Amino acid sequence: MFKSSSIFALALGLGALTPAALIAAPHGTAIALQKAEAPVTGTVTVGHEGDKTTLVFSKDFSTNPKAPALQVVLLKSSTPLKTLKAPSYPLTPGSYTQVAPLKSYNGAQTYTLPAGVDINASGSVLIWCKQANATMAWAPLK
């Protein structure tokens, strides 16, 4: 089990993380990001570094480089596109938890959840354009 978890971590470009650092929703697996308004590739994994929870985007992560002010946010719903209105899937104020501005439109990147944010209370992670109030991509956490 530990060997395969370590190999899995290396395949995701996560380097020398130990199996304990790969605790993820669900069951330690990478979760495929899904298109909302914009094409997306890659996965996200929930990880833990000490007492901090992280969101780790895979090295093959990519989204629309023309979208301004992209943010990584958490939503309670595990099926956000069912409750949001197409085509932009806008979020209402107070319905999401902002994690951080997106660091890059592509490539491996890690985000530490703000203090007090419980990943278990979140149903999905979204890439959201704050300026246009449009959901670009998402992944279920449950």
PDB file of C-alpha atoms in Angstrom:
ATOM      1  CA  MET A   1       0.000   0.000   0.000  1.00  0.00           C
ATOM      2  CA  PHE A   2       2.698   2.529   0.925  1.00  0.00           C
ATOM      3  CA  LYS A   3       4.750   1.806  -2.172  1.00  0.00           C
ATOM      4  CA  SER A   4       1.803   2.274  -4.522  1.00  0.00           C
ATOM      5  CA  SER A   5       0.798   5.503  -2.734  1.00  0.00           C
ATOM      6  CA  SER A   6       4.324   6.863  -3.101  1.00  0.00           C
ATOM      7  CA  ILE A   7       4.431   5.906  -6.766  1.00  0.00           C
ATOM      8  CA  PHE A   8       1.041   7.564  -7.221  1.00  0.00           C
ATOM      9  CA  ALA A   9       2.389  10.745  -5.601  1.00  0.00           C
ATOM     10  CA  LEU A  10       5.381  10.782  -7.916  1.00  0.00           C
ATOM     11  CA  ALA A  11       3.145  10.222 -10.945  1.00  0.00           C
ATOM     12  CA  LEU A  12       1.156  13.304  -9.937  1.00  0.00           C
ATOM     13  CA  GLY A  13       4.319  15.351  -9.659  1.00  0.00           C
ATOM     14  CA  LEU A  14       4.014  15.637  -5.895  1.00  0.00           C
ATOM     15  CA  GLY A  15       7.599  14.654  -5.285  1.00  0.00           C
ATOM     16  CA  ALA A  16       8.609  12.893  -2.114  1.00  0.00           C
ATOM     17  CA  LEU A  17       5.382  13.174  -0.169  1.00  0.00           C
ATOM     18  CA  THR A  18       4.786  10.353   2.228  1.00  0.00           C
ATOM     19  CA  PRO A  19       1.561   8.325   2.073  1.00  0.00           C
ATOM     20  CA  ALA A  20       0.349  10.105   5.217  1.00  0.00           C
ATOM     21  CA  ALA A  21       0.583  13.413   3.329  1.00  0.00           C
ATOM     22  CA  LEU A  22      -1.729  12.117   0.602  1.00  0.00           C
ATOM     23  CA  ILE A  23      -4.865  11.896   2.703  1.00  0.00           C
ATOM     24  CA  ALA A  24      -7.451  13.139   0.240  1.00  0.00           C
ATOM     25  CA  ALA A  25     -11.118  13.238  -0.474  1.00  0.00           C
ATOM     26  CA  PRO A  26     -12.279  10.724  -1.456  1.00  0.00           C
ATOM     27  CA  HIS A  27     -10.015   7.932  -0.206  1.00  0.00           C
ATOM     28  CA  GLY A  28      -6.654   9.478  -1.092  1.00  0.00           C
ATOM     29  CA  THR A  29      -7.246   9.801  -4.821  1.00  0.00           C
ATOM     30  CA  ALA A  30      -6.687  12.652  -7.216  1.00  0.00           C
ATOM     31  CA  ILE A  31     -10.006  14.117  -8.346  1.00  0.00           C
ATOM     32  CA  ALA A  32     -10.454  15.143 -11.979  1.00  0.00           C
ATOM     33  CA  LEU A  33     -11.297  18.784 -12.542  1.00  0.00           C
ATOM     34  CA  GLN A  34     -14.394  19.241 -14.687  1.00  0.00           C
ATOM     35  CA  LYS A  35     -15.371  21.941 -17.145  1.00  0.00           C
ATOM     36  CA  ALA A  36     -17.930  24.552 -16.149  1.00  0.00           C
ATOM     37  CA  GLU A  37     -17.524  27.615 -18.392  1.00  0.00           C
ATOM     38  CA  ALA A  38     -13.960  26.960 -19.550  1.00  0.00           C
ATOM     39  CA  PRO A  39     -11.977  23.907 -20.635  1.00  0.00           C
ATOM     40  CA  VAL A  40      -9.787  22.440 -17.910  1.00  0.00           C
ATOM     41  CA  THR A  41      -7.342  19.571 -17.503  1.00  0.00           C
ATOM     42  CA  GLY A  42      -5.723  18.044 -14.465  1.00  0.00           C
ATOM     43  CA  THR A  43      -6.633  16.934 -10.990  1.00  0.00           C
ATOM     44  CA  VAL A  44      -6.772  18.233  -7.442  1.00  0.00           C
ATOM     45  CA  THR A  45      -5.840  16.283  -4.317  1.00  0.00           C
ATOM     46  CA  VAL A  46      -6.571  17.211  -0.722  1.00  0.00           C
ATOM     47  CA  GLY A  47      -3.406  16.863   1.315  1.00  0.00           C
ATOM     48  CA  HIS A  48      -2.150  17.567   4.807  1.00  0.00           C
ATOM     49  CA  GLU A  49       1.125  19.178   5.860  1.00  0.00           C
ATOM     50  CA  GLY A  50       1.292  18.944   9.637  1.00  0.00           C
ATOM     51  CA  ASP A  51      -1.926  20.481  10.918  1.00  0.00           C
ATOM     52  CA  LYS A  52      -2.600  22.387   7.677  1.00  0.00           C
ATOM     53  CA  THR A  53      -4.869  21.207   4.868  1.00  0.00           C
ATOM     54  CA  THR A  54      -3.760  21.777   1.283  1.00  0.00           C
ATOM     55  CA  LEU A  55      -5.221  21.588  -2.204  1.00  0.00           C
ATOM     56  CA  VAL A  56      -2.636  20.231  -4.625  1.00  0.00           C
ATOM     57  CA  PHE A  57      -3.208  20.789  -8.346  1.00  0.00           C
ATOM     58  CA  SER A  58      -1.438  18.343 -10.657  1.00  0.00           C
ATOM     59  CA  LYS A  59       1.357  19.257 -13.040  1.00  0.00           C
ATOM     60  CA  ASP A  60      -1.008  18.786 -16.010  1.00  0.00           C
ATOM     61  CA  PHE A  61      -3.493  21.344 -14.603  1.00  0.00           C
ATOM     62  CA  SER A  62      -4.555  23.943 -17.165  1.00  0.00           C
ATOM     63  CA  THR A  63      -7.440  26.379 -17.553  1.00  0.00           C
ATOM     64  CA  ASN A  64      -8.374  29.416 -19.641  1.00  0.00           C
ATOM     65  CA  PRO A  65      -5.410  31.852 -19.607  1.00  0.00           C
ATOM     66  CA  LYS A  66      -7.649  34.722 -20.766  1.00  0.00           C
ATOM     67  CA  ALA A  67      -9.921  34.686 -17.714  1.00  0.00           C
ATOM     68  CA  PRO A  68      -8.982  37.473 -15.280  1.00  0.00           C
ATOM     69  CA  ALA A  69      -8.890  37.360 -11.478  1.00  0.00           C
ATOM     70  CA  LEU A  70      -9.237  33.587 -11.085  1.00  0.00           C
ATOM     71  CA  GLN A  71      -9.704  32.325  -7.537  1.00  0.00           C
ATOM     72  CA  VAL A  72      -9.630  28.929  -5.839  1.00  0.00           C
ATOM     73  CA  VAL A  73     -12.810  28.642  -3.770  1.00  0.00           C
ATOM     74  CA  LEU A  74     -14.677  25.988  -1.792  1.00  0.00           C
ATOM     75  CA  LEU A  75     -18.417  25.415  -2.003  1.00  0.00           C
ATOM     76  CA  LYS A  76     -20.626  23.333   0.287  1.00  0.00           C
ATOM     77  CA  SER A  77     -22.376  21.605  -2.630  1.00  0.00           C
ATOM     78  CA  SER A  78     -20.687  18.556  -4.127  1.00  0.00           C
ATOM     79  CA  THR A  79     -22.680  19.131  -7.347  1.00  0.00           C
ATOM     80  CA  PRO A  80     -22.427  22.902  -7.895  1.00  0.00           C
ATOM     81  CA  LEU A  81     -23.498  22.952 -11.539  1.00  0.00           C
ATOM     82  CA  LYS A  82     -26.885  21.531 -10.541  1.00  0.00           C
ATOM     83  CA  THR A  83     -27.599  24.546  -8.341  1.00  0.00           C
ATOM     84  CA  LEU A  84     -25.848  27.309 -10.322  1.00  0.00           C
ATOM     85  CA  LYS A  85     -27.230  28.875 -13.493  1.00  0.00           C
ATOM     86  CA  ALA A  86     -25.563  28.244 -16.869  1.00  0.00           C
ATOM     87  CA  PRO A  87     -23.705  29.455 -18.797  1.00  0.00           C
ATOM     88  CA  SER A  88     -21.478  31.297 -16.296  1.00  0.00           C
ATOM     89  CA  TYR A  89     -22.509  29.454 -13.086  1.00  0.00           C
ATOM     90  CA  PRO A  90     -22.275  32.601 -10.893  1.00  0.00           C
ATOM     91  CA  LEU A  91     -21.758  32.387  -7.130  1.00  0.00           C
ATOM     92  CA  THR A  92     -23.745  34.420  -4.622  1.00  0.00           C
ATOM     93  CA  PRO A  93     -21.917  36.369  -1.918  1.00  0.00           C
ATOM     94  CA  GLY A  94     -21.446  34.292   1.211  1.00  0.00           C
ATOM     95  CA  SER A  95     -21.995  30.963  -0.585  1.00  0.00           C
ATOM     96  CA  TYR A  96     -18.305  30.160  -0.960  1.00  0.00           C
ATOM     97  CA  THR A  97     -15.031  30.214   0.949  1.00  0.00           C
ATOM     98  CA  GLN A  98     -12.139  31.892  -0.826  1.00  0.00           C
ATOM     99  CA  VAL A  99      -8.898  29.919  -0.527  1.00  0.00           C
ATOM    100  CA  ALA A 100      -6.545  32.079  -2.614  1.00  0.00           C
ATOM    101  CA  PRO A 101      -6.035  33.710  -5.999  1.00  0.00           C
ATOM    102  CA  LEU A 102      -5.012  31.169  -8.644  1.00  0.00           C
ATOM    103  CA  LYS A 103      -1.196  31.216  -8.843  1.00  0.00           C
ATOM    104  CA  SER A 104      -0.938  30.151 -12.483  1.00  0.00           C
ATOM    105  CA  TYR A 105      -3.192  29.111 -15.361  1.00  0.00           C
ATOM    106  CA  ASN A 106      -1.257  25.863 -15.636  1.00  0.00           C
ATOM    107  CA  GLY A 107       1.081  23.529 -13.843  1.00  0.00           C
ATOM    108  CA  ALA A 108       1.497  22.073 -10.373  1.00  0.00           C
ATOM    109  CA  GLN A 109       0.525  24.365  -7.513  1.00  0.00           C
ATOM    110  CA  THR A 110      -0.409  24.027  -3.863  1.00  0.00           C
ATOM    111  CA  TYR A 111      -2.803  26.084  -1.757  1.00  0.00           C
ATOM    112  CA  THR A 112      -3.031  26.011   2.031  1.00  0.00           C
ATOM    113  CA  LEU A 113      -6.557  26.396   3.363  1.00  0.00           C
ATOM    114  CA  PRO A 114      -7.078  29.450   5.570  1.00  0.00           C
ATOM    115  CA  ALA A 115      -7.127  28.836   9.325  1.00  0.00           C
ATOM    116  CA  GLY A 116     -10.512  27.673  10.537  1.00  0.00           C
ATOM    117  CA  VAL A 117     -11.642  26.253   7.184  1.00  0.00           C
ATOM    118  CA  ASP A 118     -12.780  22.638   7.535  1.00  0.00           C
ATOM    119  CA  ILE A 119     -12.363  20.730   4.269  1.00  0.00           C
ATOM    120  CA  ASN A 120     -14.928  18.195   5.495  1.00  0.00           C
ATOM    121  CA  ALA A 121     -17.606  20.910   5.372  1.00  0.00           C
ATOM    122  CA  SER A 122     -16.887  21.517   1.673  1.00  0.00           C
ATOM    123  CA  GLY A 123     -18.419  19.556  -1.158  1.00  0.00           C
ATOM    124  CA  SER A 124     -16.381  20.923  -4.061  1.00  0.00           C
ATOM    125  CA  VAL A 125     -13.450  23.067  -5.093  1.00  0.00           C
ATOM    126  CA  LEU A 126     -13.930  25.604  -7.887  1.00  0.00           C
ATOM    127  CA  ILE A 127     -11.810  27.755 -10.157  1.00  0.00           C
ATOM    128  CA  TRP A 128     -13.859  30.944 -10.197  1.00  0.00           C
ATOM    129  CA  CYS A 129     -13.476  34.235 -12.055  1.00  0.00           C
ATOM    130  CA  LYS A 130     -14.187  36.919  -9.473  1.00  0.00           C
ATOM    131  CA  GLN A 131     -14.338  39.742 -12.021  1.00  0.00           C
ATOM    132  CA  ALA A 132     -17.011  38.072 -14.196  1.00  0.00           C
ATOM    133  CA  ASN A 133     -18.566  36.010 -11.366  1.00  0.00           C
ATOM    134  CA  ALA A 134     -18.171  32.909 -13.501  1.00  0.00           C
ATOM    135  CA  THR A 135     -17.207  29.365 -12.510  1.00  0.00           C
ATOM    136  CA  MET A 136     -14.523  28.093 -14.873  1.00  0.00           C
ATOM    137  CA  ALA A 137     -14.047  24.555 -13.482  1.00  0.00           C
ATOM    138  CA  TRP A 138     -14.804  22.398 -10.458  1.00  0.00           C
ATOM    139  CA  ALA A 139     -14.124  19.078  -8.755  1.00  0.00           C
ATOM    140  CA  PRO A 140     -16.285  17.214  -6.231  1.00  0.00           C
ATOM    141  CA  LEU A 141     -14.707  16.561  -2.845  1.00  0.00           C
ATOM    142  CA  LYS A 142     -17.387  14.111  -1.689  1.00  0.00           C
TER     143      LYS A 142
END
